[in-house]
mmCIF file of C-alpha atoms in Angstrom:
data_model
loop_
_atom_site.group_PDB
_atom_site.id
_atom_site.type_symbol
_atom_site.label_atom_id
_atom_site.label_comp_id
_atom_site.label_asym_id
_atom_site.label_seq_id
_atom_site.Cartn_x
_atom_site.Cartn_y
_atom_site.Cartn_z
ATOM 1 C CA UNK Q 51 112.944 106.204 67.410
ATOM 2 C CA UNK Q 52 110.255 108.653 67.034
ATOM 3 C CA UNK Q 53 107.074 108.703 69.704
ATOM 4 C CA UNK Q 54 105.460 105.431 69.310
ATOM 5 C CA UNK Q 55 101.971 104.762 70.151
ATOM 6 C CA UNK Q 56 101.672 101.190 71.936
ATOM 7 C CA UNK Q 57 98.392 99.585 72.552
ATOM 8 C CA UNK Q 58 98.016 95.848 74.753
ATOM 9 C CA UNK Q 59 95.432 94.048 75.129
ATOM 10 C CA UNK Q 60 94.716 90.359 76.446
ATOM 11 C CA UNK Q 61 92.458 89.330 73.623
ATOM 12 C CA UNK Q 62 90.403 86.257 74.264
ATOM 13 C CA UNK Q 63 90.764 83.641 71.257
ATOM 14 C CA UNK Q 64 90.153 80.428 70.985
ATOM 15 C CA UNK Q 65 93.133 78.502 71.262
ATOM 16 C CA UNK Q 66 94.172 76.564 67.813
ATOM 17 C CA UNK Q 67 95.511 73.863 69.750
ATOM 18 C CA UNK Q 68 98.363 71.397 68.238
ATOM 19 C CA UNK Q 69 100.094 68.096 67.660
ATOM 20 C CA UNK Q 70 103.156 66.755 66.639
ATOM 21 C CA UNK Q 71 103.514 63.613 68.128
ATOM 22 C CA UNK Q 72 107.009 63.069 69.898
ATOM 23 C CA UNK Q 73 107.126 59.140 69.251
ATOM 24 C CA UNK Q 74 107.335 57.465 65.969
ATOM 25 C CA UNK Q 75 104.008 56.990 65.146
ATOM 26 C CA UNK Q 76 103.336 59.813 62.058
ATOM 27 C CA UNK Q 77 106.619 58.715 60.505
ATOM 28 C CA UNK Q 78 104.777 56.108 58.536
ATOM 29 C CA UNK Q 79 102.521 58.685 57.116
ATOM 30 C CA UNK Q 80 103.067 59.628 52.999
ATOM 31 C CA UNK Q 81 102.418 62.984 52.528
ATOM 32 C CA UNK Q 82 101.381 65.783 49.837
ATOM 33 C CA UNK Q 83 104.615 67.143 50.480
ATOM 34 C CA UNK Q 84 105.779 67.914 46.954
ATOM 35 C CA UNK Q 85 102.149 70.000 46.318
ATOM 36 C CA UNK Q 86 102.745 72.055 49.342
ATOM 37 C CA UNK Q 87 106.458 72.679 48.438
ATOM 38 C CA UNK Q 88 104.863 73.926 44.710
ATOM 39 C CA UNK Q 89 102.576 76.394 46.879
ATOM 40 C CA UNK Q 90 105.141 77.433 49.319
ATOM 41 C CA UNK Q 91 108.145 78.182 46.738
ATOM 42 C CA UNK Q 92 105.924 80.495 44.455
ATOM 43 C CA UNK Q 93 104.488 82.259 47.888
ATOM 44 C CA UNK Q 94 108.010 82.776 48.686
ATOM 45 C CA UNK Q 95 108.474 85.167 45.912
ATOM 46 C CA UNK Q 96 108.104 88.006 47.899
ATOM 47 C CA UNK Q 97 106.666 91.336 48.023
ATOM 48 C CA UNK Q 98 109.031 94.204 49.004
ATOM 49 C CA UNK Q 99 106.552 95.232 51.602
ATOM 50 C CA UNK Q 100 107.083 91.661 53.095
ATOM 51 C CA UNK Q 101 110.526 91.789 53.676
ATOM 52 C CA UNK Q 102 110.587 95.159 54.982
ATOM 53 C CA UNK Q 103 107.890 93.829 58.027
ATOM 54 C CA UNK Q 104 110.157 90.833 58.267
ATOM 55 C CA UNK Q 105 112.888 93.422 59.254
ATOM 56 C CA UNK Q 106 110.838 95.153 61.198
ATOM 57 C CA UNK Q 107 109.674 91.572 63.293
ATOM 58 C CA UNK Q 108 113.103 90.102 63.520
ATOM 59 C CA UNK Q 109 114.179 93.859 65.564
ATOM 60 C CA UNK Q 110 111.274 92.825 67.854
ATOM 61 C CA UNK Q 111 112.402 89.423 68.076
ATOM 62 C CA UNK Q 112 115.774 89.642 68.781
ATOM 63 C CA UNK Q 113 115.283 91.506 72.097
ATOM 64 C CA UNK Q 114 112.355 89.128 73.104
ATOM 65 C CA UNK Q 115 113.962 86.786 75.748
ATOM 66 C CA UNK Q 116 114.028 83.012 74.619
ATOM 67 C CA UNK Q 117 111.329 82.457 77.922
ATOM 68 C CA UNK Q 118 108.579 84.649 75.803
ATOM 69 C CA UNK Q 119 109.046 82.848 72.428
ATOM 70 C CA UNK Q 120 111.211 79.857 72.222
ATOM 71 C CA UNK Q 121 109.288 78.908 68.652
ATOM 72 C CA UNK Q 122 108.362 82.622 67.036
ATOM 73 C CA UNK Q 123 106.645 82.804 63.583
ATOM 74 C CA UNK Q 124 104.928 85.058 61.730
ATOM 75 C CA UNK Q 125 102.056 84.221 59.775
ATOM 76 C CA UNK Q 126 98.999 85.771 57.689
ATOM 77 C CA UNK Q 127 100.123 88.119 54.836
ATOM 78 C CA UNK Q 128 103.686 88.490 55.477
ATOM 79 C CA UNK Q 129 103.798 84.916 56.075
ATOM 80 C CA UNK Q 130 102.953 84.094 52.914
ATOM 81 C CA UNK Q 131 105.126 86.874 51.268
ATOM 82 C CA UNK Q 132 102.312 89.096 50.000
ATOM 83 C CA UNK Q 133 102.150 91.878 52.268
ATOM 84 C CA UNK Q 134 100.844 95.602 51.101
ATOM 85 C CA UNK Q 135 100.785 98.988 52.769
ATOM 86 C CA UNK Q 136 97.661 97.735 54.331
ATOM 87 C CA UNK Q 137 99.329 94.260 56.626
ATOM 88 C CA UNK Q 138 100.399 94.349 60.182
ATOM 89 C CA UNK Q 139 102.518 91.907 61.612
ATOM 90 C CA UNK Q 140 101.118 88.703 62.943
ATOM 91 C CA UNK Q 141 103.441 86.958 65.490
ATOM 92 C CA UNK Q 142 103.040 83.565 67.106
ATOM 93 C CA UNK Q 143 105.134 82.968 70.223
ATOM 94 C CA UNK Q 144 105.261 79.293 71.221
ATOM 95 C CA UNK Q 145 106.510 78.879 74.476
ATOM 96 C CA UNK Q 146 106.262 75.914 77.464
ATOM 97 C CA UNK Q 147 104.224 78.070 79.787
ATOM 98 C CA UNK Q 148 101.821 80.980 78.718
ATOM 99 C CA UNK Q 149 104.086 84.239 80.484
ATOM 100 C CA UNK Q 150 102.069 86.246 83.064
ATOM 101 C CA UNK Q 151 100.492 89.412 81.286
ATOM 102 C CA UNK Q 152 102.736 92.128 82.706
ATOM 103 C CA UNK Q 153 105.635 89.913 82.209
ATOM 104 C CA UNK Q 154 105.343 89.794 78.393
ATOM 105 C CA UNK Q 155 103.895 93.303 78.843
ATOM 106 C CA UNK Q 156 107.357 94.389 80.634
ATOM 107 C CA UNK Q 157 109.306 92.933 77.508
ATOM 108 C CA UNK Q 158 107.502 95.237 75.012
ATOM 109 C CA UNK Q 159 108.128 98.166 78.346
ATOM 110 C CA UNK Q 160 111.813 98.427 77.311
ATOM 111 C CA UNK Q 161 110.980 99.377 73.496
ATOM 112 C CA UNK Q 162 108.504 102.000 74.025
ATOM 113 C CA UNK Q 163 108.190 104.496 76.774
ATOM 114 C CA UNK Q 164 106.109 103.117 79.698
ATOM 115 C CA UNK Q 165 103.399 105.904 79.710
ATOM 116 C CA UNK Q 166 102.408 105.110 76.130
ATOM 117 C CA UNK Q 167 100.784 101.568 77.964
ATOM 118 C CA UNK Q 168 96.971 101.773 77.353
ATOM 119 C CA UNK Q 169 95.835 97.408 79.457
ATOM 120 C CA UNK Q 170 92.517 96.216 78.570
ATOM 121 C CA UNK Q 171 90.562 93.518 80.781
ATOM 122 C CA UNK Q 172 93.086 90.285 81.391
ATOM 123 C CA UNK Q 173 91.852 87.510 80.269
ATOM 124 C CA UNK Q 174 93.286 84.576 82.408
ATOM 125 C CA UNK Q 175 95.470 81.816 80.615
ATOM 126 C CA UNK Q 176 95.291 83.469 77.111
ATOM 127 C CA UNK Q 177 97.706 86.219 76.052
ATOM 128 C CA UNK Q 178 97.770 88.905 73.188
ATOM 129 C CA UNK Q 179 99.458 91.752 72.440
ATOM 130 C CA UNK Q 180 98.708 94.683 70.338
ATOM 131 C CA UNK Q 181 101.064 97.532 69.754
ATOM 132 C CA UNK Q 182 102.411 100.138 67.005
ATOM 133 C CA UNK Q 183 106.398 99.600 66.392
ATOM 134 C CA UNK Q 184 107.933 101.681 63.255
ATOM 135 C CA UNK Q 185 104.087 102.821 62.621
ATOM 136 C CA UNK Q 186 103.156 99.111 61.594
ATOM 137 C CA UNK Q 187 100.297 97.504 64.090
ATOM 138 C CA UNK Q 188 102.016 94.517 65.479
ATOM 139 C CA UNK Q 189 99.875 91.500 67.028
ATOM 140 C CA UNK Q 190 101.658 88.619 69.474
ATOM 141 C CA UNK Q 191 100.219 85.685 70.403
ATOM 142 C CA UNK Q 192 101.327 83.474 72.847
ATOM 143 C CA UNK Q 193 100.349 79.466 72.542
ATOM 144 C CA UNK Q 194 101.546 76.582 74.572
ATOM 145 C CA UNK Q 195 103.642 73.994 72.549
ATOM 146 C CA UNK Q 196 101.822 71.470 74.502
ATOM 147 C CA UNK Q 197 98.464 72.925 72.962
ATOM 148 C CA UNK Q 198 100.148 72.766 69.375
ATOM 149 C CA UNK Q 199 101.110 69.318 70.000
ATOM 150 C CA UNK Q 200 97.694 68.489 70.539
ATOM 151 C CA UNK Q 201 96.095 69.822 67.855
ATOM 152 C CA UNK Q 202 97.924 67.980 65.385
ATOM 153 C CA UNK Q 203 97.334 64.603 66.456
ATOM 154 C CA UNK Q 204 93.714 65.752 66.615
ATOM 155 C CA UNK Q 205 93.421 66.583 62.794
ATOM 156 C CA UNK Q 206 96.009 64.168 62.041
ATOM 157 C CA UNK Q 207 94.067 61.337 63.237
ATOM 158 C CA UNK Q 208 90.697 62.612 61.956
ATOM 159 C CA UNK Q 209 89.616 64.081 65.358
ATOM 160 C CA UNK Q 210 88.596 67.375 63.799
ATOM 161 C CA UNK Q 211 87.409 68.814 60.766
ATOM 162 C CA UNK Q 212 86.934 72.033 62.563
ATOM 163 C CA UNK Q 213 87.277 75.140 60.388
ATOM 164 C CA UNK Q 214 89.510 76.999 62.917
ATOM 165 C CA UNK Q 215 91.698 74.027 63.477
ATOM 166 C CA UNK Q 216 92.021 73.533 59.307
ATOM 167 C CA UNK Q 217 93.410 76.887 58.703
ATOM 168 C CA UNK Q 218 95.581 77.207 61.989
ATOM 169 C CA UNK Q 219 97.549 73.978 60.393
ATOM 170 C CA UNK Q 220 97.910 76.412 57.228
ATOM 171 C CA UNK Q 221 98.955 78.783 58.880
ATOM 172 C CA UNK Q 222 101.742 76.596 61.274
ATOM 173 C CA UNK Q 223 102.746 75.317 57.120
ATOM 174 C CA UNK Q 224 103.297 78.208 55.455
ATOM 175 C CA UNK Q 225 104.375 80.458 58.316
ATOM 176 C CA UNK Q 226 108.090 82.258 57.960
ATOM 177 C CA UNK Q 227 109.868 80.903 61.316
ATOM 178 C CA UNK Q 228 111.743 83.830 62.776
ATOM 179 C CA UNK Q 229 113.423 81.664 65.650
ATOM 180 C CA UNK Q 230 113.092 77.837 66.587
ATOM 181 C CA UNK Q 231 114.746 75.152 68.316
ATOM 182 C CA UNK Q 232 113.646 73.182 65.642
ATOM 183 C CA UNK Q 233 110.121 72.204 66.734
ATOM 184 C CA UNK Q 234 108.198 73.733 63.902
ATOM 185 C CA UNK Q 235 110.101 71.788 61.281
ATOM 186 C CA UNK Q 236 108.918 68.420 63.372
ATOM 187 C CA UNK Q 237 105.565 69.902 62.841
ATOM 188 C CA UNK Q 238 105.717 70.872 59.172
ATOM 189 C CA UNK Q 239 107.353 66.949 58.777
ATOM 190 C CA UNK Q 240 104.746 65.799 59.570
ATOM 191 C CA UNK Q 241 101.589 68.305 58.313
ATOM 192 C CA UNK Q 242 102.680 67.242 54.515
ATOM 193 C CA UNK Q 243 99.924 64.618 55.026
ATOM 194 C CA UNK Q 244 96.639 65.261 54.579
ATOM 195 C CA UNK Q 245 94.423 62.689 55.452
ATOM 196 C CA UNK Q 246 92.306 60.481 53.526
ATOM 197 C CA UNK Q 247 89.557 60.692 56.586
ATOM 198 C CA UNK Q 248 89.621 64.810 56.614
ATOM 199 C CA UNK Q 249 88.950 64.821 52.888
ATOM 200 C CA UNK Q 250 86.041 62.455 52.855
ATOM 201 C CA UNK Q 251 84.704 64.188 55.881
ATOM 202 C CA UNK Q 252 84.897 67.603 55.274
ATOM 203 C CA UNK Q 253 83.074 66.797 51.742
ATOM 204 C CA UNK Q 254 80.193 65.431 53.386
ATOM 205 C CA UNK Q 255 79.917 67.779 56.023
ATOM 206 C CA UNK Q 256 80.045 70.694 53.617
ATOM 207 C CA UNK Q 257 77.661 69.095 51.032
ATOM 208 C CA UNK Q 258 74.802 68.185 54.170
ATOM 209 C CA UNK Q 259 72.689 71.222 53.609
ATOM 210 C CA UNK Q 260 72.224 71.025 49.761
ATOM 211 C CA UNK Q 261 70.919 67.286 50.540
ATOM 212 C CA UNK Q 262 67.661 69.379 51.414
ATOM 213 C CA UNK Q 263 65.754 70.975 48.702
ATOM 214 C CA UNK Q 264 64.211 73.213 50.719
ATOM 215 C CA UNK Q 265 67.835 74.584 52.294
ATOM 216 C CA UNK Q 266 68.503 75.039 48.259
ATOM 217 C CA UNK Q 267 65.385 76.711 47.199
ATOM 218 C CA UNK Q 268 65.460 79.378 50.416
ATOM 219 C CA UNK Q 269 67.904 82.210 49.406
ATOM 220 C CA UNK Q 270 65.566 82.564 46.320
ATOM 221 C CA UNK Q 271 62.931 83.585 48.264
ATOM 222 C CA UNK Q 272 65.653 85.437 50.727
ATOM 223 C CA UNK Q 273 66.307 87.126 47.276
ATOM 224 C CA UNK Q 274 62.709 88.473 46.105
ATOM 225 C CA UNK Q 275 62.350 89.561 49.815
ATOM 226 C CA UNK Q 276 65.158 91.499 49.221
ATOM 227 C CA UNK Q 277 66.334 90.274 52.768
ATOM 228 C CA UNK Q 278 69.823 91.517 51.617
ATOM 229 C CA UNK Q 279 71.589 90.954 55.360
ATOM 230 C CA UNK Q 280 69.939 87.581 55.392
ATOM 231 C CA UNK Q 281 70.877 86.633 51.957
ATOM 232 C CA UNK Q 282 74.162 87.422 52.258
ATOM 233 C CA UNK Q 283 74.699 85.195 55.579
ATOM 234 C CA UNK Q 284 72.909 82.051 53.282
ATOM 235 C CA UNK Q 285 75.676 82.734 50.192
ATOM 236 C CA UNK Q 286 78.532 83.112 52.430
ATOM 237 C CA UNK Q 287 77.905 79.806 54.158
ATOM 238 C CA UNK Q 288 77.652 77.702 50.908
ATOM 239 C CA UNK Q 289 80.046 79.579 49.194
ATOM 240 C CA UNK Q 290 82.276 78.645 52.429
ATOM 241 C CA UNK Q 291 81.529 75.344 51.948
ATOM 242 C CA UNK Q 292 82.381 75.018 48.475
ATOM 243 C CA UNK Q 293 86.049 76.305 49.240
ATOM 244 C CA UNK Q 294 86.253 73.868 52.141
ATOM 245 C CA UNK Q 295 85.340 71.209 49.100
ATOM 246 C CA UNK Q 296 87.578 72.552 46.888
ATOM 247 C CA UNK Q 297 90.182 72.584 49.374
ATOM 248 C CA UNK Q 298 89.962 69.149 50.247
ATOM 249 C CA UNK Q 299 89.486 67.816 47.131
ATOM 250 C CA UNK Q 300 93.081 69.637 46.505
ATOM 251 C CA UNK Q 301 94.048 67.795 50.236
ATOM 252 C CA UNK Q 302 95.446 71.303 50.775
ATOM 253 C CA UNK Q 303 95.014 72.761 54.384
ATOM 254 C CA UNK Q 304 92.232 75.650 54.399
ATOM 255 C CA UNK Q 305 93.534 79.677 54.165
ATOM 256 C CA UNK Q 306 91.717 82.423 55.475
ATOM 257 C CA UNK Q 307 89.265 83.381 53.347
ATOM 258 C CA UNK Q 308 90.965 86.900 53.082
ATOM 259 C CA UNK Q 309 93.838 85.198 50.964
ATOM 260 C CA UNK Q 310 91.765 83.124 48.960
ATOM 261 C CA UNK Q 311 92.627 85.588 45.742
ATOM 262 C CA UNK Q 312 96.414 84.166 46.111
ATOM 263 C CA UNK Q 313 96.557 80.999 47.528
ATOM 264 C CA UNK Q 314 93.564 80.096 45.046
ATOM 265 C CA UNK Q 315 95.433 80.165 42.061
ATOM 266 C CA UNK Q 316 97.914 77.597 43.465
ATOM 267 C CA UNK Q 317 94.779 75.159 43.193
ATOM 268 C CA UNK Q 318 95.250 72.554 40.357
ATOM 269 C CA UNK Q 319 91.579 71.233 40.677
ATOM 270 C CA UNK Q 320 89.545 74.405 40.400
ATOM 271 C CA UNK Q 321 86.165 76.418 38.905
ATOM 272 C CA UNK Q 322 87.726 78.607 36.439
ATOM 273 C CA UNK Q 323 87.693 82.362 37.193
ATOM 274 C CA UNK Q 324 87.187 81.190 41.197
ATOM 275 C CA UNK Q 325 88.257 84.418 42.704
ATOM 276 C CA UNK Q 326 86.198 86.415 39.969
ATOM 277 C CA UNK Q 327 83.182 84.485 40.328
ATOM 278 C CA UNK Q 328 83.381 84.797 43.963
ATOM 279 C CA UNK Q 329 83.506 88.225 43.837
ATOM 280 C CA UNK Q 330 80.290 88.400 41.503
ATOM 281 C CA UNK Q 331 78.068 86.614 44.203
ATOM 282 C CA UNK Q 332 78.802 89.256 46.909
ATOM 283 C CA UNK Q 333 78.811 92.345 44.128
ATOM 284 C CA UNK Q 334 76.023 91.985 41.852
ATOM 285 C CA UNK Q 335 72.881 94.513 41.755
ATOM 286 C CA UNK Q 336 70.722 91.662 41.215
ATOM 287 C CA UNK Q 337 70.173 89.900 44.310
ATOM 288 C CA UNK Q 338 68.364 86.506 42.356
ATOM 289 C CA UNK Q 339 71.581 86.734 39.855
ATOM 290 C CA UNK Q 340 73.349 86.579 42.999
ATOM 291 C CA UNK Q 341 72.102 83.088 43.447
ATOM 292 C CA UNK Q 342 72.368 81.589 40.382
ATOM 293 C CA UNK Q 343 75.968 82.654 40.150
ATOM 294 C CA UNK Q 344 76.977 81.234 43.597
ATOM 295 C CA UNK Q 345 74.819 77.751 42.843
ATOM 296 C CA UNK Q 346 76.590 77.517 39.703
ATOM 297 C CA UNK Q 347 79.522 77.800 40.694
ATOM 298 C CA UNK Q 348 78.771 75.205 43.678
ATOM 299 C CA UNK Q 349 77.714 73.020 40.894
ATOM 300 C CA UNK Q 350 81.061 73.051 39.541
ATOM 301 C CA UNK Q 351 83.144 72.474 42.756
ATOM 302 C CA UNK Q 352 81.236 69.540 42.911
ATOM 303 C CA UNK Q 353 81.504 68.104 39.359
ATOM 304 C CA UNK Q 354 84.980 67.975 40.507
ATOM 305 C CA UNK Q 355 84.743 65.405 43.325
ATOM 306 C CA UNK Q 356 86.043 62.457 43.294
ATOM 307 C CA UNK Q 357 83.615 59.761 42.134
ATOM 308 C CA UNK Q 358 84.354 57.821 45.189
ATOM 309 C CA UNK Q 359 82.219 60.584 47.055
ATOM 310 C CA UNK Q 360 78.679 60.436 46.646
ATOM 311 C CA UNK Q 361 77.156 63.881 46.061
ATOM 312 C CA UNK Q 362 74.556 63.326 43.451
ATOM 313 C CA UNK Q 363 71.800 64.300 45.321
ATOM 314 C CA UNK Q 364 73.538 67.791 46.359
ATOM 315 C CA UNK Q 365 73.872 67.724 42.416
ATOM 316 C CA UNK Q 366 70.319 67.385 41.775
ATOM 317 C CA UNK Q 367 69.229 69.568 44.050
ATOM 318 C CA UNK Q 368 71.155 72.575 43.194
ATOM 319 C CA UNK Q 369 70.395 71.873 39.396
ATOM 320 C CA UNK Q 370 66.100 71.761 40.014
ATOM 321 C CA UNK Q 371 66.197 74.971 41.876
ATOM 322 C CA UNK Q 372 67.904 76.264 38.982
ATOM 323 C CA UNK Q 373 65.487 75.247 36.475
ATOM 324 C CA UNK Q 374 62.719 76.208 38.363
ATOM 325 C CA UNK Q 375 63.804 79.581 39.054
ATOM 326 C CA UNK Q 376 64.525 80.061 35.297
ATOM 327 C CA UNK Q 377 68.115 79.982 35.688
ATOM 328 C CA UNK Q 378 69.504 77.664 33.354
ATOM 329 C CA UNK Q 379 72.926 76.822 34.032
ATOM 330 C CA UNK Q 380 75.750 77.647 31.485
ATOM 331 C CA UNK Q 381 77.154 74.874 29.376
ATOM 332 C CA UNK Q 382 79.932 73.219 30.441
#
């Protein structure tokens, strides 16, 4: 092995906490779990970058002691079997107890020469490490079980619609498992359910600020101003929004954003064109087409909720400001 640049750091995250309950009480749950096993067997076709970084994570792996990662997964791009030139490796270690810093520091000590060691500011009870290995950045993350555990029965019994949470249980589903004792696959048992009470949530959380007209009619005048950072902040919320509603409406856990392009087309209740049309709202030249794209396109995430979901007045909202900012929406 050639000289290999290694860089740790504790980084401080918030801690995706979660749950898999360890008496009966999910088994009576019916799951989704023939739409996520649709998703997950056409993400498995996988890029030849991906299993080249799987290679390169199961060398780590097998000389990490079962003490630093009894569950070990890898999630993100190569996760999902898309990696590029441009991924790194994203490792979760599960373990019992969070290892001391220079303890999972000394693991990674006996790959790479010592002196290559750069420590940033410890950050006590949270662990990550970043490092170079075969000139691919590598990130580990270490996470209590107990904290997974919890997390799960939290979303699982409509505890949290969090963001953060929603796409850590995505991750944790459509992760490629790299050791276990067979914990995860108690977790993904019972993740295959998505909740009736997240989905009716999460679409009237995300719908709350086009209830106000005057939340609607504000990135036009954001627009004219040609308040371009400000604008910008506005379209990414509600455009954020809308994929959380789309997302539910599919009772599909939420990806990063950054993967939306892929896992969006495995979406059976969709906009048409979604990635293209998301693209438009950040990349046009004219900042007040900008808005009419992304509010049409809102408008059509929500002609597809469910009837049983009230969001007429989100509806009517969205389709005034229109009109009165001559910008007639397209016919259906």
């Amino acid at each position: 092995m050639g000289k290999t640049k290694l860089y740790t750091a504790t980084l401080k995250w918030k801690v995706c906490t979660c749950y898999i309950s360890r008496i009966e009480f999910f088994d009576s749950l019916v799951g989704l779990r023939n739409q996520y096993k649709k998703m997950n067997n056409k993400s498995r076709t996988t890029s030849k970058r991906t299993q080249e970084l799987i290679d390169i994570a199961n060398d780590l792996v097998r000389e990490c002691p079962n003490r630093l990662g009894q569950e070990v997964l890898i999630i993100g791009s190569v996760g999902m079997g898309i990696a590029d030139d441009d991924s790194d490796i994203d490792l979760e270690l599960w373990v019992d107890k969070i290892p001391e810093f220079e303890d999972a520091i000394e693991w990674i000590k006996r790959l790479f020469p010592a002196d290559t060691i750069k420590e940033n500011e410890k950050i006590p009870g949270e662990v990550a490490v970043v490092f170079r290995y075969e000139e691919v950045w590598v990130e580990a993350n270490w996470q209590k079980i107990s904290e997974k555990e919890e997390l799960v029965k939290r979303v699982l019994t409509s505890n949290s619609i969090s963001r953060l949470e929603n796409n850590q249980i995505f991750n944790i589903h459509n992760a490629i498992v790299l050791r276990t004792a067979g914990f995860i696959d108690k977790v993904r048992k019972h993740l295959s359910n998505y909740p009736d009470e997240i989905r009716a949530m999460i679409i009237k959380s995300s719908t709350a600020f086009w209830n106000y007209p005057h939340r609607v009619e504000m990135l036009w005048g954001l627009a004219r101003r040609e308040e371009i950072l400000g604008l910008t902040t506005w379209l990414q919320a509600d455009i954020e929004d809308a994929l959380r509603i789309l997302f539910a409406i599919n009772r599909q856990w939420e990806t990063d954003w950054k993967h939306i392009n892929h896992v969006g087309q495995y979406l059976e209740n969709k906009p048409n064109q979604l990635s293209e049309r998301i693209h438009e709202v950040f990349s046009l030249v004219d900042l007040e087409k900008r808005v009419s794209t992304a509010q049409l396109f809102i408008l059509d995430v929500l002609q597809l909720v469910p009837k049983e979901f009230d969001v007429s007045k989100a509806i009517e909202n969205i389709q005034q400001s229109l009109e009165k900012n001559q910008q007639q929406p397209n016919p259906a």
